[in-house]
PDB file of C-alpha atoms in Angstrom:
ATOM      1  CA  UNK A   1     120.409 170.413 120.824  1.00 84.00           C
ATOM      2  CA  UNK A   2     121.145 171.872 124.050  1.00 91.00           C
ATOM      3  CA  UNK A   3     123.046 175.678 124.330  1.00 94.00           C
ATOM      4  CA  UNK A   4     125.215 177.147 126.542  1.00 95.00           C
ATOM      5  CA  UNK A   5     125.816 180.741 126.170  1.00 96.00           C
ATOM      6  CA  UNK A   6     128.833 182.190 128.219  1.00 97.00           C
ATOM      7  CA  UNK A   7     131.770 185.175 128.232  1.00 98.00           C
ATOM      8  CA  UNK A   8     135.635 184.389 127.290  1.00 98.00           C
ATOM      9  CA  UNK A   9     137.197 185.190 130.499  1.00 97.00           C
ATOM     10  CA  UNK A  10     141.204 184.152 131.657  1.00 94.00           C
ATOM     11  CA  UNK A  11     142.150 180.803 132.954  1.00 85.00           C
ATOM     12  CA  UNK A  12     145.333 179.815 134.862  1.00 77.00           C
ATOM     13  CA  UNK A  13     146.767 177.770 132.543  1.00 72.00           C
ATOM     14  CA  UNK A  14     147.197 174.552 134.500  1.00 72.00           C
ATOM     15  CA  UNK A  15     145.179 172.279 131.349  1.00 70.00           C
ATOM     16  CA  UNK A  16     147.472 173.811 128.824  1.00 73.00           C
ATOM     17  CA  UNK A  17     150.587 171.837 130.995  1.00 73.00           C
ATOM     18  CA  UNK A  18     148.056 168.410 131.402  1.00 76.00           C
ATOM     19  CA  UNK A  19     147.206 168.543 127.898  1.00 74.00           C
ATOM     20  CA  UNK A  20     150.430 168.441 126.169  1.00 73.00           C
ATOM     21  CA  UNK A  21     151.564 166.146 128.897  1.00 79.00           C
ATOM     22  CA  UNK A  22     148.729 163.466 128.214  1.00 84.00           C
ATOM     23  CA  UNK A  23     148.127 164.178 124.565  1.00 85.00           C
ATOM     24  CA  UNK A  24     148.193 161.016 123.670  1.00 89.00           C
ATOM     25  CA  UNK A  25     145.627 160.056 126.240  1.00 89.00           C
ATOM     26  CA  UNK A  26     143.098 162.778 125.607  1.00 89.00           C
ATOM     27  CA  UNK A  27     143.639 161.925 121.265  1.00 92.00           C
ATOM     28  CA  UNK A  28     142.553 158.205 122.292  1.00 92.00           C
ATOM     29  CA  UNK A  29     139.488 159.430 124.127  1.00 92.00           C
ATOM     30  CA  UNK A  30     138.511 162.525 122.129  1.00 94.00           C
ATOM     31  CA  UNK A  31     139.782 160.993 118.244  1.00 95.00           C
ATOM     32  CA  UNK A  32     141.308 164.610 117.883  1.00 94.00           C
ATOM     33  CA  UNK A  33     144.762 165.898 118.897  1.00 93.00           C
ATOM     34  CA  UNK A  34     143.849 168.749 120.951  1.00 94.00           C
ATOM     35  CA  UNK A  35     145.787 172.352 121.175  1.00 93.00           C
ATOM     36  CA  UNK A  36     147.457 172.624 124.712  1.00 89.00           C
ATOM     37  CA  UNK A  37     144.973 174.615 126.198  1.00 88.00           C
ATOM     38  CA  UNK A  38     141.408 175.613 126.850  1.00 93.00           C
ATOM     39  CA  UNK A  39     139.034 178.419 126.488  1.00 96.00           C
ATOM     40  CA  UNK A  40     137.357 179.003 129.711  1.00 95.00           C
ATOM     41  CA  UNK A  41     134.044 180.509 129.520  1.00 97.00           C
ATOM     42  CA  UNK A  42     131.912 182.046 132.330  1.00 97.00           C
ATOM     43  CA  UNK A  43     127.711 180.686 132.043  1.00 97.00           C
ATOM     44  CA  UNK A  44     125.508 183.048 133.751  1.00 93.00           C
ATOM     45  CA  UNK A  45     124.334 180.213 135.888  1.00 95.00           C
ATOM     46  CA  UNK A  46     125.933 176.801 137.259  1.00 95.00           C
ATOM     47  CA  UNK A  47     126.376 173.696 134.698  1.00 95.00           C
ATOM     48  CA  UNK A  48     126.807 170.229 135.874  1.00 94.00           C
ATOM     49  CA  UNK A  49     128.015 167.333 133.933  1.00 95.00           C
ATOM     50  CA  UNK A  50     125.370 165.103 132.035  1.00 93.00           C
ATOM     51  CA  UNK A  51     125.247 161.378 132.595  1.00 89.00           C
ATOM     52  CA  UNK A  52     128.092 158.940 131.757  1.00 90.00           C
ATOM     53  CA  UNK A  53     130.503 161.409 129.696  1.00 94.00           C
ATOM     54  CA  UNK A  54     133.623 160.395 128.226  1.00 94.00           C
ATOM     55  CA  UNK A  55     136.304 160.287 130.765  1.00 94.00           C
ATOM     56  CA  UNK A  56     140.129 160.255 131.478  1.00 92.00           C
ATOM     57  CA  UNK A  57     140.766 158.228 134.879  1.00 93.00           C
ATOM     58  CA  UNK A  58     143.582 159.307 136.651  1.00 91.00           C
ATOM     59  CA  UNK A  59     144.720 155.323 137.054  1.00 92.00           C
ATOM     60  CA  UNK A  60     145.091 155.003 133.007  1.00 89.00           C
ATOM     61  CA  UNK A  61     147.930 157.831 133.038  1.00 88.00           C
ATOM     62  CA  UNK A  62     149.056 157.146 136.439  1.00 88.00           C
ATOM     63  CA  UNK A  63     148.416 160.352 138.182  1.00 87.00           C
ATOM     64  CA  UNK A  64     145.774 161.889 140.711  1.00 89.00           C
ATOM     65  CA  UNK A  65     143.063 163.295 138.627  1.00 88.00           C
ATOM     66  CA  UNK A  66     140.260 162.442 136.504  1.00 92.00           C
ATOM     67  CA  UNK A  67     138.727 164.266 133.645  1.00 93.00           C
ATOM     68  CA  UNK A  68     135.397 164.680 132.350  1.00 96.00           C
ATOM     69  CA  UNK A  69     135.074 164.762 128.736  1.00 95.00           C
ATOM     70  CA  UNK A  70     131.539 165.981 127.200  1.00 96.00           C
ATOM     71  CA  UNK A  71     131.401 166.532 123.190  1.00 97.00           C
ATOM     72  CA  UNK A  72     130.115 170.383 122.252  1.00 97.00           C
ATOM     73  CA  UNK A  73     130.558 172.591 119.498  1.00 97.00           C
ATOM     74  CA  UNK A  74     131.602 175.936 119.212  1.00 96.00           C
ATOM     75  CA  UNK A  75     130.944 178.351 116.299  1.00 91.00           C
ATOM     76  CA  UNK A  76     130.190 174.911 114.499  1.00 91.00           C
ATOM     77  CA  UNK A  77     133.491 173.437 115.556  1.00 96.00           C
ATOM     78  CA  UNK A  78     133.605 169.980 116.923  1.00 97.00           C
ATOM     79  CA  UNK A  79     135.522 170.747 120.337  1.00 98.00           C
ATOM     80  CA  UNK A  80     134.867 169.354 124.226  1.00 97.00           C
ATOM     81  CA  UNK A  81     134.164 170.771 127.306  1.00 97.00           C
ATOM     82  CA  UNK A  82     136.812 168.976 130.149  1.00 95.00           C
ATOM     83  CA  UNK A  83     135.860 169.133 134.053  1.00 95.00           C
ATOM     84  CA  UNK A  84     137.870 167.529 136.347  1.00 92.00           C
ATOM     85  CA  UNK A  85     135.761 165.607 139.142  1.00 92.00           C
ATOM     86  CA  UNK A  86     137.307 168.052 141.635  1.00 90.00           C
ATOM     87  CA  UNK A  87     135.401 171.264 139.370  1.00 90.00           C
ATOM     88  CA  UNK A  88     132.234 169.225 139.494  1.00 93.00           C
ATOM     89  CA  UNK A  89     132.203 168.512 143.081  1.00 91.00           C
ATOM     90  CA  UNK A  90     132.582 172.544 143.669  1.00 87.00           C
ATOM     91  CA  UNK A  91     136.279 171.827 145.539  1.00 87.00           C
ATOM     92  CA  UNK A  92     138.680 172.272 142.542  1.00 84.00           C
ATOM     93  CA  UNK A  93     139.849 175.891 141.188  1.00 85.00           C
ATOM     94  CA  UNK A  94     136.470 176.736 138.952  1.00 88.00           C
ATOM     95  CA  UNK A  95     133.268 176.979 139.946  1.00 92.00           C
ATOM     96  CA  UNK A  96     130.631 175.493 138.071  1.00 94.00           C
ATOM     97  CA  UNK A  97     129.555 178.561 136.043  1.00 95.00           C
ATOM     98  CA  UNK A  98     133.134 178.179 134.377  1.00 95.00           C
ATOM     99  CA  UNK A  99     133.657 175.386 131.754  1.00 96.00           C
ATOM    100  CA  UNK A 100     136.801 174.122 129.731  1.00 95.00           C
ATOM    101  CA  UNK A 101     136.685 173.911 126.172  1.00 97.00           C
ATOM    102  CA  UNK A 102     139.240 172.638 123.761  1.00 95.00           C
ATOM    103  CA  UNK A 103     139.583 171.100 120.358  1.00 96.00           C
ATOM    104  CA  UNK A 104     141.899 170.961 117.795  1.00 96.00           C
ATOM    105  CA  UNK A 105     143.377 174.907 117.527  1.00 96.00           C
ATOM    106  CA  UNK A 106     143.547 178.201 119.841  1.00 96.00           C
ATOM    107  CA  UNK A 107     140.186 179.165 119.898  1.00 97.00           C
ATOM    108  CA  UNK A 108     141.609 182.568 121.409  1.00 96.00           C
ATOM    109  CA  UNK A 109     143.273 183.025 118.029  1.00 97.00           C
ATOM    110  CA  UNK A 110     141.028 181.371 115.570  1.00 97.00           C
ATOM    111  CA  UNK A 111     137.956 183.186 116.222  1.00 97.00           C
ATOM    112  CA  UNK A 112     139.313 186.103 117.534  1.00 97.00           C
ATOM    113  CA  UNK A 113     138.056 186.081 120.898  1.00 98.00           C
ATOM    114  CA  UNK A 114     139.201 188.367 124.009  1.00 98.00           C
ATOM    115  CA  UNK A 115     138.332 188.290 127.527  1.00 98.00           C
ATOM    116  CA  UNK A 116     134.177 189.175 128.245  1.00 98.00           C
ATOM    117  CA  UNK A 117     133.481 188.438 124.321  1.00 98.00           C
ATOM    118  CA  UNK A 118     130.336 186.438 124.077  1.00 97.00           C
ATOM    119  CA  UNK A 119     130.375 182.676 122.833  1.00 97.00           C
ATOM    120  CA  UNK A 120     127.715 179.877 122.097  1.00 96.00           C
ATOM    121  CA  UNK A 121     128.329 176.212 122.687  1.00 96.00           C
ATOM    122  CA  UNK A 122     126.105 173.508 121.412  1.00 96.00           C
ATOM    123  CA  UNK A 123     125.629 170.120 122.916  1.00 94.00           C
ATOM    124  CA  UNK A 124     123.985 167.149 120.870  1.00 88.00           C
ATOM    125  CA  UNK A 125     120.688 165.824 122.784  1.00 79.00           C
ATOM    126  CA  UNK A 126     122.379 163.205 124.038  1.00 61.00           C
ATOM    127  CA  UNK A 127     124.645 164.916 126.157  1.00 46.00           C
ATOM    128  CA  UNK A 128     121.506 165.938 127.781  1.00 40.00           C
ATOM    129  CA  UNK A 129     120.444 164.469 131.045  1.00 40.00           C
ATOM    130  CA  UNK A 130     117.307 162.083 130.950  1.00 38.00           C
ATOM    131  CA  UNK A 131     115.287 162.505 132.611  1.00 37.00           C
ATOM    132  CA  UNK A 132     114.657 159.562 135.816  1.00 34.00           C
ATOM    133  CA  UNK A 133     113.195 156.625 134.406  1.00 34.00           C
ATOM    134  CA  UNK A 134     112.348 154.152 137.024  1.00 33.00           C
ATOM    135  CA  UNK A 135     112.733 150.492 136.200  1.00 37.00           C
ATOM    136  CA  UNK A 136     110.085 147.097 137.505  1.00 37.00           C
ATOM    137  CA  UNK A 137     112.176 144.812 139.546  1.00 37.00           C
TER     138      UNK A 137
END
């Protein structure tokens, strides 16, 4: 089990629009009706996206951006982290030390969380990155 430890900090809101928008989309990939909106957290040091996660291509909805969907947990909640491939390419509106994470309710609400409160996310090994392996021709 890998762990991420960050702070609750304030977002912009833009997923909370995208998510309602594509529910249906992100319930087909994710097998859970998410809440309209994430819970950004701030990691004390850069996080990049393992191999081959889930993802959302812009061509299936029609529109511009693609998503990055990586299974986590949160307080022992099944939830997600999303990235789009701008975020992860360090040209979108985070950074990499801020990731997106949203299941099924308003985190904000559920666990009672404010802006700088801590919060630990746990991702199954296999959301891990191997490590190289290199393969005989």
């Amino acid at each position: 089990m890998s762990v991420l430890e960050g702070v609750v900090v304030s977002g912009i809101g833009n997923f909370s629009f995208w998510m309602d928008k594509l529910s249906d989309h992100y319930t087909r990939k994710t097998g859970m009706l998410l809440f309209p909106g994430t819970l950004n957290v701030r990691l004390q040091a850069p996080w990049s996206l393992p191999r081959n996660p889930l993802r959302l291509e812009a061509q299936e909805y029609g529109g511009t951006v693609s998503v990055n969907i990586v299974p986590c947990s949160i307080n022992g909640r099944k939830a997600f982290i999303l990235r789009t491939d701008a975020n992860e390419q360090e040209r979108g509106h985070h950074p990499k030390t801020i990731i997106e994470i949203a299941t099924d309710i308003k985190l904000r609400d559920h666990f009672h969380l404010n802006d700088g409160d801590r919060v630990t996310l746990e991702l199954p090994d296999s959301e891990r990155v191997p490590p190289a392996v290199s393969v005989d021709p």
